[in-house]
Amino acid sequence: MNNAKSENKHTLFQFYDHVNVLIKPTDGCNLRCKYCFHQDMGYSPSALEEATLERFCRITFPHYKSINIVWHGGEPTFVGSRQFERYTNIVEKFATEAGTHLTQIMQTNGTLLTDDFIRIIKEHHIGIGISYDGPINDITRESTAMLRETDQRLRRESIRYGTITVVSGLNVHSLPQLYRHMSELGRPVQLNHYVNTAENAPKELNMSAQDYIVAMKELFEIWLSDENGSIEVDPFARLIRDVYHGRSSLCARSSCMRNWFCMESTGELTPCDRDFPEEYHYGYVFDYDDIREIYSSAGYLKLMQVSISRREKCQASCDVYQLCEGGCNNNALFETGLENNGGFSCTIYKALIRYVKQRIAEICLFDAPEKVPNPVIRRIVAQVKNQG
């Protein structure tokens, strides 16, 4: 393939000691959510072969001090608990042999988390995030009844989890209701805006940038003033941390290419779990003896080139570049093209970052956090100050 090893062995940067890897056990899924970015890619039920995972581990773990694996999909639990535990045993074995610190996270729809799966999560210390759209969940995902059962199982085992909610035209005007709902459940929520990547996505999912910006500003003020606040709400919690540190820790608002990549269930290596054209793929695990060679692949170098072009334009003209770094490659790909910004994601991020920065300054959040009504926000400020 033309995306495997490039003749040019020169790397553009020093290697990091840490890497985040999205691994797809399968492209299969038991749901068909309205906004799923995977629908145009297909839902093949074939599972990641253990030999492929072992090859990945063999060429990756010796080269990093720490690795964070995000089990993604498709739906990672679709392979069944026995097969999934074999995967976790494989990565843990190689991590132990290499002396690599390993963390594992699973992003799941939560509907197939049986008692045996929950045992695996607990025994292997796997963090979990569950996709859940709150009051409109049955409209977008049709999984609410199953998730109630999952929530009860997780509570019995004292397993905490976060939720990920997609903000779209279906709920952008009811975010206060969503916040109350999540607060009652006691589950932190990460709000991801809808990105139209599917050819036949329902039109009712679309929303204007202005509607989103107004709704999110309103929600921030509600969260800020909630004296009984009990949950973190992202992106607000993350933005508070980012403003304090002067940089973003989110892959979508930082240079993800140096420390994030994805392995498909076929063993193909790609920029992330989202769909990218073939020209930006990195090849297959069996093409390499050292995973860091992907950074010399034709696909990587081409993606890096267009990404740098976009980021240079942003850096020269944008006042929030330090907290955004040109945004997400995949969002740009689907909105304005990889070499340009100014699309929906760019517009809303800039507005939200500016607003949160302004409000932090107005209320002197870092100097007088005790004046903020929400105890969750006070705790966040205390954490970032202690971390330095």
GROMACS .gro file of C-alpha atoms in nm:
model
  388
    1MET     CA    1   0.000   0.000   0.000
    2ASN     CA    2   0.115   0.354  -0.064
    3ASN     CA    3   0.031   0.444   0.295
    4ALA     CA    4   0.266   0.200   0.460
    5LYS     CA    5   0.635   0.275   0.505
    6SER     CA    6   0.755   0.588   0.331
    7GLU     CA    7   1.101   0.606   0.177
    8ASN     CA    8   1.157   0.915   0.390
    9LYS     CA    9   1.257   0.795   0.738
   10HIS     CA   10   1.293   1.148   0.874
   11THR     CA   11   1.054   1.227   1.159
   12LEU     CA   12   0.915   1.574   1.215
   13PHE     CA   13   0.940   1.570   1.594
   14GLN     CA   14   1.081   1.380   1.888
   15PHE     CA   15   0.893   1.072   2.005
   16TYR     CA   16   0.675   1.102   2.313
   17ASP     CA   17   0.687   0.868   2.613
   18HIS     CA   18   0.308   0.837   2.617
   19VAL     CA   19   0.055   0.746   2.351
   20ASN     CA   20  -0.325   0.712   2.334
   21VAL     CA   21  -0.456   0.436   2.109
   22LEU     CA   22  -0.816   0.387   2.003
   23ILE     CA   23  -0.869   0.017   1.939
   24LYS     CA   24  -1.181  -0.115   1.768
   25PRO     CA   25  -1.258  -0.475   1.866
   26THR     CA   26  -1.523  -0.469   1.594
   27ASP     CA   27  -1.720  -0.239   1.366
   28GLY     CA   28  -2.036  -0.425   1.467
   29CYS     CA   29  -2.299  -0.259   1.683
   30ASN     CA   30  -2.641  -0.355   1.816
   31LEU     CA   31  -2.778   0.000   1.780
   32ARG     CA   32  -2.830   0.233   1.487
   33CYS     CA   33  -2.818   0.580   1.644
   34LYS     CA   34  -2.947   0.867   1.434
   35TYR     CA   35  -2.621   1.063   1.431
   36CYS     CA   36  -2.367   0.779   1.423
   37PHE     CA   37  -2.053   0.876   1.230
   38HIS     CA   38  -1.993   0.508   1.163
   39GLN     CA   39  -2.297   0.441   0.947
   40ASP     CA   40  -2.130   0.523   0.615
   41MET     CA   41  -1.836   0.301   0.712
   42GLY     CA   42  -2.061   0.002   0.777
   43TYR     CA   43  -2.122  -0.227   1.074
   44SER     CA   44  -1.922  -0.539   0.992
   45PRO     CA   45  -1.955  -0.785   1.285
   46SER     CA   46  -1.610  -0.938   1.229
   47ALA     CA   47  -1.386  -0.922   1.538
   48LEU     CA   48  -1.027  -0.815   1.588
   49GLU     CA   49  -0.805  -1.123   1.563
   50GLU     CA   50  -0.594  -1.193   1.869
   51ALA     CA   51  -0.282  -1.237   1.654
   52THR     CA   52  -0.335  -0.885   1.518
   53LEU     CA   53  -0.367  -0.742   1.868
   54GLU     CA   54  -0.056  -0.932   1.977
   55ARG     CA   55   0.134  -0.788   1.682
   56PHE     CA   56   0.024  -0.440   1.777
   57CYS     CA   57   0.138  -0.492   2.136
   58ARG     CA   58   0.471  -0.641   2.030
   59ILE     CA   59   0.564  -0.341   1.816
   60THR     CA   60   0.419  -0.075   2.048
   61PHE     CA   61   0.462  -0.145   2.420
   62PRO     CA   62   0.845  -0.158   2.427
   63HIS     CA   63   0.863   0.198   2.295
   64TYR     CA   64   0.644   0.384   2.547
   65LYS     CA   65   0.655   0.443   2.921
   66SER     CA   66   0.276   0.469   2.933
   67ILE     CA   67  -0.008   0.376   2.701
   68ASN     CA   68  -0.376   0.461   2.729
   69ILE     CA   69  -0.603   0.227   2.533
   70VAL     CA   70  -0.953   0.343   2.448
   71TRP     CA   71  -1.170   0.047   2.346
   72HIS     CA   72  -1.400   0.194   2.084
   73GLY     CA   73  -1.603   0.084   1.786
   74GLY     CA   74  -1.855   0.011   1.652
   75GLU     CA   75  -1.955  -0.114   1.992
   76PRO     CA   76  -1.665  -0.277   2.180
   77THR     CA   77  -1.894  -0.500   2.390
   78PHE     CA   78  -2.047  -0.646   2.072
   79VAL     CA   79  -1.768  -0.910   2.065
   80GLY     CA   80  -1.893  -1.059   2.393
   81SER     CA   81  -1.740  -1.065   2.740
   82ARG     CA   82  -1.519  -1.372   2.691
   83GLN     CA   83  -1.352  -1.237   2.378
   84PHE     CA   84  -1.313  -0.890   2.528
   85GLU     CA   85  -1.143  -1.031   2.838
   86ARG     CA   86  -0.898  -1.215   2.615
   87TYR     CA   87  -0.812  -0.878   2.458
   88THR     CA   88  -0.754  -0.718   2.798
   89ASN     CA   89  -0.540  -1.012   2.909
   90ILE     CA   90  -0.324  -0.973   2.598
   91VAL     CA   91  -0.256  -0.601   2.643
   92GLU     CA   92  -0.192  -0.642   3.015
   93LYS     CA   93   0.054  -0.925   2.950
   94PHE     CA   94   0.257  -0.717   2.703
   95ALA     CA   95   0.243  -0.409   2.928
   96THR     CA   96   0.381  -0.611   3.219
   97GLU     CA   97   0.659  -0.761   3.008
   98ALA     CA   98   0.760  -0.419   2.869
   99GLY     CA   99   0.728  -0.239   3.203
  100THR     CA  100   0.477  -0.001   3.045
  101HIS     CA  101   0.214   0.173   3.255
  102LEU     CA  102  -0.123   0.080   3.102
  103THR     CA  103  -0.461   0.244   3.145
  104GLN     CA  104  -0.779   0.129   2.972
  105ILE     CA  105  -1.104   0.307   2.895
  106MET     CA  106  -1.413   0.177   2.719
  107GLN     CA  107  -1.652   0.398   2.523
  108THR     CA  108  -1.977   0.205   2.501
  109ASN     CA  109  -2.349   0.239   2.439
  110GLY     CA  110  -2.391   0.052   2.769
  111THR     CA  111  -2.666  -0.180   2.655
  112LEU     CA  112  -2.461  -0.502   2.649
  113LEU     CA  113  -2.287  -0.460   2.984
  114THR     CA  114  -2.382  -0.790   3.143
  115ASP     CA  115  -2.278  -0.891   3.494
  116ASP     CA  116  -1.977  -1.069   3.345
  117PHE     CA  117  -1.873  -0.758   3.154
  118ILE     CA  118  -1.902  -0.553   3.470
  119ARG     CA  119  -1.682  -0.806   3.652
  120ILE     CA  120  -1.420  -0.760   3.379
  121ILE     CA  121  -1.442  -0.381   3.403
  122LYS     CA  122  -1.394  -0.396   3.777
  123GLU     CA  123  -1.116  -0.657   3.783
  124HIS     CA  124  -0.919  -0.493   3.504
  125HIS     CA  125  -0.976  -0.136   3.629
  126ILE     CA  126  -1.129  -0.017   3.302
  127GLY     CA  127  -1.283   0.328   3.305
  128ILE     CA  128  -1.607   0.361   3.111
  129GLY     CA  129  -1.799   0.629   2.932
  130ILE     CA  130  -2.157   0.559   2.829
  131SER     CA  131  -2.334   0.734   2.542
  132TYR     CA  132  -2.664   0.867   2.670
  133ASP     CA  133  -2.875   1.157   2.547
  134GLY     CA  134  -3.088   1.210   2.854
  135PRO     CA  135  -3.453   1.308   2.798
  136ILE     CA  136  -3.432   1.250   2.421
  137ASN     CA  137  -3.234   0.927   2.441
  138ASP     CA  138  -3.511   0.710   2.302
  139ILE     CA  139  -3.543   0.940   2.002
  140THR     CA  140  -3.175   0.926   1.914
  141ARG     CA  141  -3.061   0.591   2.054
  142GLU     CA  142  -3.365   0.382   2.162
  143SER     CA  143  -3.170   0.243   2.457
  144THR     CA  144  -3.311   0.404   2.772
  145ALA     CA  145  -3.474   0.095   2.926
  146MET     CA  146  -3.158  -0.110   2.877
  147LEU     CA  147  -2.943   0.168   3.023
  148ARG     CA  148  -3.156   0.182   3.339
  149GLU     CA  149  -3.069  -0.183   3.400
  150THR     CA  150  -2.702  -0.115   3.328
  151ASP     CA  151  -2.700   0.179   3.567
  152GLN     CA  152  -2.841  -0.040   3.845
  153ARG     CA  153  -2.574  -0.305   3.784
  154LEU     CA  154  -2.296  -0.047   3.791
  155ARG     CA  155  -2.430   0.115   4.108
  156ARG     CA  156  -2.444  -0.223   4.283
  157GLU     CA  157  -2.075  -0.266   4.208
  158SER     CA  158  -1.994   0.096   4.302
  159ILE     CA  159  -1.857   0.162   3.954
  160ARG     CA  160  -1.866   0.526   3.854
  161TYR     CA  161  -1.895   0.628   3.492
  162GLY     CA  162  -1.929   0.938   3.282
  163THR     CA  163  -2.185   1.006   3.013
  164ILE     CA  164  -2.143   1.150   2.667
  165THR     CA  165  -2.435   1.338   2.515
  166VAL     CA  166  -2.459   1.467   2.160
  167VAL     CA  167  -2.599   1.818   2.130
  168SER     CA  168  -2.798   1.851   1.809
  169GLY     CA  169  -3.103   2.024   1.671
  170LEU     CA  170  -3.313   1.781   1.874
  171ASN     CA  171  -3.200   1.904   2.215
  172VAL     CA  172  -3.008   2.230   2.172
  173HIS     CA  173  -3.304   2.426   2.308
  174SER     CA  174  -3.354   2.203   2.613
  175LEU     CA  175  -3.007   2.189   2.770
  176PRO     CA  176  -3.132   2.314   3.112
  177GLN     CA  177  -3.364   2.014   3.123
  178LEU     CA  178  -3.073   1.788   3.027
  179TYR     CA  179  -2.859   1.935   3.307
  180ARG     CA  180  -3.130   1.878   3.569
  181HIS     CA  181  -3.173   1.522   3.445
  182MET     CA  182  -2.802   1.441   3.465
  183SER     CA  183  -2.777   1.608   3.806
  184GLU     CA  184  -3.055   1.385   3.936
  185LEU     CA  185  -2.868   1.081   3.807
  186GLY     CA  186  -2.547   1.209   3.963
  187ARG     CA  187  -2.346   1.141   3.648
  188PRO     CA  188  -2.092   1.383   3.497
  189VAL     CA  189  -2.170   1.466   3.137
  190GLN     CA  190  -1.958   1.550   2.837
  191LEU     CA  191  -2.143   1.744   2.569
  192ASN     CA  192  -2.026   1.679   2.213
  193HIS     CA  193  -2.177   1.884   1.935
  194TYR     CA  194  -2.324   1.703   1.638
  195VAL     CA  195  -2.099   1.680   1.332
  196ASN     CA  196  -2.270   1.583   1.009
  197THR     CA  197  -2.047   1.314   0.858
  198ALA     CA  198  -2.314   1.081   0.715
  199GLU     CA  199  -2.469   1.119   0.372
  200ASN     CA  200  -2.824   1.040   0.483
  201ALA     CA  201  -2.832   1.190   0.833
  202PRO     CA  202  -3.172   1.323   0.946
  203LYS     CA  203  -3.205   1.695   0.882
  204GLU     CA  204  -3.356   1.756   1.226
  205LEU     CA  205  -3.012   1.694   1.376
  206ASN     CA  206  -2.876   2.012   1.219
  207MET     CA  207  -2.860   2.334   1.420
  208SER     CA  208  -2.721   2.680   1.364
  209ALA     CA  209  -2.398   2.790   1.524
  210GLN     CA  210  -2.583   3.079   1.687
  211ASP     CA  211  -2.842   2.849   1.846
  212TYR     CA  212  -2.565   2.631   1.987
  213ILE     CA  213  -2.362   2.925   2.119
  214VAL     CA  214  -2.662   3.087   2.290
  215ALA     CA  215  -2.772   2.758   2.445
  216MET     CA  216  -2.426   2.673   2.576
  217LYS     CA  217  -2.374   3.018   2.727
  218GLU     CA  218  -2.706   2.982   2.907
  219LEU     CA  219  -2.608   2.638   3.033
  220PHE     CA  220  -2.272   2.764   3.158
  221GLU     CA  221  -2.446   3.029   3.367
  222ILE     CA  222  -2.688   2.772   3.509
  223TRP     CA  223  -2.400   2.543   3.604
  224LEU     CA  224  -2.199   2.832   3.745
  225SER     CA  225  -2.480   2.949   3.975
  226ASP     CA  226  -2.602   2.608   4.092
  227GLU     CA  227  -2.550   2.609   4.469
  228ASN     CA  228  -2.636   2.240   4.478
  229GLY     CA  229  -2.414   2.151   4.186
  230SER     CA  230  -2.302   1.788   4.199
  231ILE     CA  231  -2.168   1.703   3.852
  232GLU     CA  232  -1.896   1.819   3.617
  233VAL     CA  233  -2.013   1.941   3.278
  234ASP     CA  234  -1.775   1.932   2.985
  235PRO     CA  235  -1.664   2.125   2.789
  236PHE     CA  236  -1.697   2.381   3.072
  237ALA     CA  237  -1.497   2.191   3.335
  238ARG     CA  238  -1.223   2.120   3.085
  239LEU     CA  239  -1.215   2.481   2.968
  240ILE     CA  240  -1.165   2.603   3.324
  241ARG     CA  241  -0.867   2.370   3.355
  242ASP     CA  242  -0.738   2.469   3.013
  243VAL     CA  243  -0.760   2.842   3.082
  244TYR     CA  244  -0.566   2.796   3.405
  245HIS     CA  245  -0.291   2.591   3.239
  246GLY     CA  246  -0.291   2.795   2.917
  247ARG     CA  247  -0.329   2.493   2.689
  248SER     CA  248  -0.587   2.236   2.591
  249SER     CA  249  -0.576   1.870   2.690
  250LEU     CA  250  -0.858   1.762   2.458
  251CYS     CA  251  -0.753   1.575   2.143
  252ALA     CA  252  -0.994   1.787   1.934
  253ARG     CA  253  -0.826   2.108   2.048
  254SER     CA  254  -0.461   2.006   2.057
  255SER     CA  255  -0.206   1.841   1.832
  256CYS     CA  256  -0.345   1.487   1.845
  257MET     CA  257  -0.122   1.352   1.569
  258ARG     CA  258   0.179   1.310   1.792
  259ASN     CA  259   0.012   1.100   2.058
  260TRP     CA  260  -0.316   0.960   1.923
  261PHE     CA  261  -0.394   0.704   1.657
  262CYS     CA  262  -0.643   0.425   1.593
  263MET     CA  263  -0.621   0.057   1.512
  264GLU     CA  264  -0.920  -0.075   1.323
  265SER     CA  265  -1.049  -0.428   1.383
  266THR     CA  266  -0.869  -0.527   1.062
  267GLY     CA  267  -0.534  -0.409   1.198
  268GLU     CA  268  -0.535  -0.100   0.978
  269LEU     CA  269  -0.383   0.210   1.139
  270THR     CA  270  -0.567   0.541   1.097
  271PRO     CA  271  -0.557   0.893   1.248
  272CYS     CA  272  -0.853   0.831   1.481
  273ASP     CA  273  -1.176   0.636   1.520
  274ARG     CA  274  -1.357   0.864   1.277
  275ASP     CA  275  -1.353   0.815   0.903
  276PHE     CA  276  -1.063   0.957   0.702
  277PRO     CA  277  -1.001   0.912   0.328
  278GLU     CA  278  -0.765   0.626   0.240
  279GLU     CA  279  -0.490   0.869   0.142
  280TYR     CA  280  -0.449   0.962   0.510
  281HIS     CA  281  -0.428   0.607   0.646
  282TYR     CA  282  -0.102   0.475   0.791
  283GLY     CA  283  -0.095   0.113   0.672
  284TYR     CA  284  -0.134  -0.206   0.879
  285VAL     CA  285   0.029  -0.333   1.198
  286PHE     CA  286   0.202  -0.608   1.000
  287ASP     CA  287   0.374  -0.343   0.787
  288TYR     CA  288   0.585  -0.232   1.083
  289ASP     CA  289   0.842  -0.356   1.331
  290ASP     CA  290   0.816  -0.041   1.542
  291ILE     CA  291   0.482   0.141   1.568
  292ARG     CA  292   0.661   0.476   1.560
  293GLU     CA  293   0.738   0.412   1.193
  294ILE     CA  294   0.379   0.522   1.118
  295TYR     CA  295   0.509   0.875   1.162
  296SER     CA  296   0.705   0.829   0.842
  297SER     CA  297   0.417   0.677   0.646
  298ALA     CA  298   0.290   0.856   0.337
  299GLY     CA  299  -0.055   0.897   0.490
  300TYR     CA  300   0.074   1.048   0.812
  301LEU     CA  301   0.309   1.291   0.639
  302LYS     CA  302   0.032   1.409   0.407
  303LEU     CA  303  -0.210   1.462   0.695
  304MET     CA  304   0.058   1.642   0.893
  305GLN     CA  305   0.129   1.873   0.600
  306VAL     CA  306  -0.231   1.986   0.554
  307SER     CA  307  -0.283   2.007   0.928
  308ILE     CA  308   0.017   2.237   0.967
  309SER     CA  309  -0.112   2.453   0.683
  310ARG     CA  310  -0.446   2.499   0.858
  311ARG     CA  311  -0.292   2.560   1.198
  312GLU     CA  312  -0.050   2.822   1.065
  313LYS     CA  313  -0.344   3.019   0.926
  314CYS     CA  314  -0.521   2.998   1.261
  315GLN     CA  315  -0.216   3.092   1.463
  316ALA     CA  316  -0.166   3.405   1.259
  317SER     CA  317  -0.520   3.532   1.300
  318CYS     CA  318  -0.696   3.379   1.603
  319ASP     CA  319  -0.687   3.511   1.959
  320VAL     CA  320  -0.779   3.173   2.112
  321TYR     CA  321  -0.530   2.961   1.918
  322GLN     CA  322  -0.343   2.867   2.236
  323LEU     CA  323  -0.654   2.689   2.366
  324CYS     CA  324  -0.759   2.540   2.033
  325GLU     CA  325  -0.450   2.485   1.813
  326GLY     CA  326  -0.652   2.481   1.496
  327GLY     CA  327  -0.916   2.235   1.614
  328CYS     CA  328  -0.998   1.881   1.509
  329ASN     CA  329  -0.868   1.749   1.177
  330ASN     CA  330  -1.178   1.540   1.123
  331ASN     CA  331  -1.419   1.824   1.194
  332ALA     CA  332  -1.229   2.043   0.949
  333LEU     CA  333  -1.231   1.763   0.692
  334PHE     CA  334  -1.610   1.743   0.687
  335GLU     CA  335  -1.682   2.114   0.730
  336THR     CA  336  -1.434   2.323   0.532
  337GLY     CA  337  -1.159   2.088   0.416
  338LEU     CA  338  -0.844   1.992   0.603
  339GLU     CA  339  -0.647   2.301   0.506
  340ASN     CA  340  -0.905   2.551   0.625
  341ASN     CA  341  -1.102   2.648   0.931
  342GLY     CA  342  -1.400   2.875   0.982
  343GLY     CA  343  -1.669   2.608   0.974
  344PHE     CA  344  -1.928   2.520   1.237
  345SER     CA  345  -1.687   2.366   1.489
  346CYS     CA  346  -1.440   2.652   1.458
  347THR     CA  347  -1.714   2.912   1.502
  348ILE     CA  348  -1.866   2.759   1.814
  349TYR     CA  349  -1.534   2.674   1.980
  350LYS     CA  350  -1.404   3.028   1.942
  351ALA     CA  351  -1.723   3.177   2.081
  352LEU     CA  352  -1.736   2.937   2.375
  353ILE     CA  353  -1.368   2.974   2.465
  354ARG     CA  354  -1.394   3.353   2.454
  355TYR     CA  355  -1.707   3.355   2.668
  356VAL     CA  356  -1.573   3.122   2.936
  357LYS     CA  357  -1.242   3.313   2.952
  358GLN     CA  358  -1.432   3.640   2.988
  359ARG     CA  359  -1.656   3.506   3.264
  360ILE     CA  360  -1.360   3.356   3.451
  361ALA     CA  361  -1.195   3.698   3.450
  362GLU     CA  362  -1.514   3.884   3.548
  363ILE     CA  363  -1.581   3.668   3.853
  364CYS     CA  364  -1.209   3.640   3.947
  365LEU     CA  365  -1.253   3.265   3.955
  366PHE     CA  366  -0.891   3.170   4.022
  367ASP     CA  367  -0.839   3.447   4.281
  368ALA     CA  368  -1.169   3.415   4.467
  369PRO     CA  369  -1.322   3.073   4.394
  370GLU     CA  370  -1.506   3.081   4.727
  371LYS     CA  371  -1.746   3.335   4.577
  372VAL     CA  372  -1.865   3.090   4.311
  373PRO     CA  373  -2.194   2.922   4.413
  374ASN     CA  374  -2.126   2.583   4.253
  375PRO     CA  375  -1.913   2.358   4.482
  376VAL     CA  376  -1.804   2.145   4.186
  377ILE     CA  377  -1.639   2.446   4.024
  378ARG     CA  378  -1.468   2.539   4.349
  379ARG     CA  379  -1.330   2.186   4.365
  380ILE     CA  380  -1.201   2.208   4.008
  381VAL     CA  381  -1.016   2.530   4.087
  382ALA     CA  382  -0.863   2.376   4.398
  383GLN     CA  383  -0.747   2.076   4.194
  384VAL     CA  384  -0.576   2.279   3.923
  385LYS     CA  385  -0.402   2.497   4.179
  386ASN     CA  386  -0.273   2.196   4.367
  387GLN     CA  387  -0.145   2.046   4.043
  388GLY     CA  388   0.044   2.366   3.963
   0.00000   0.00000   0.00000
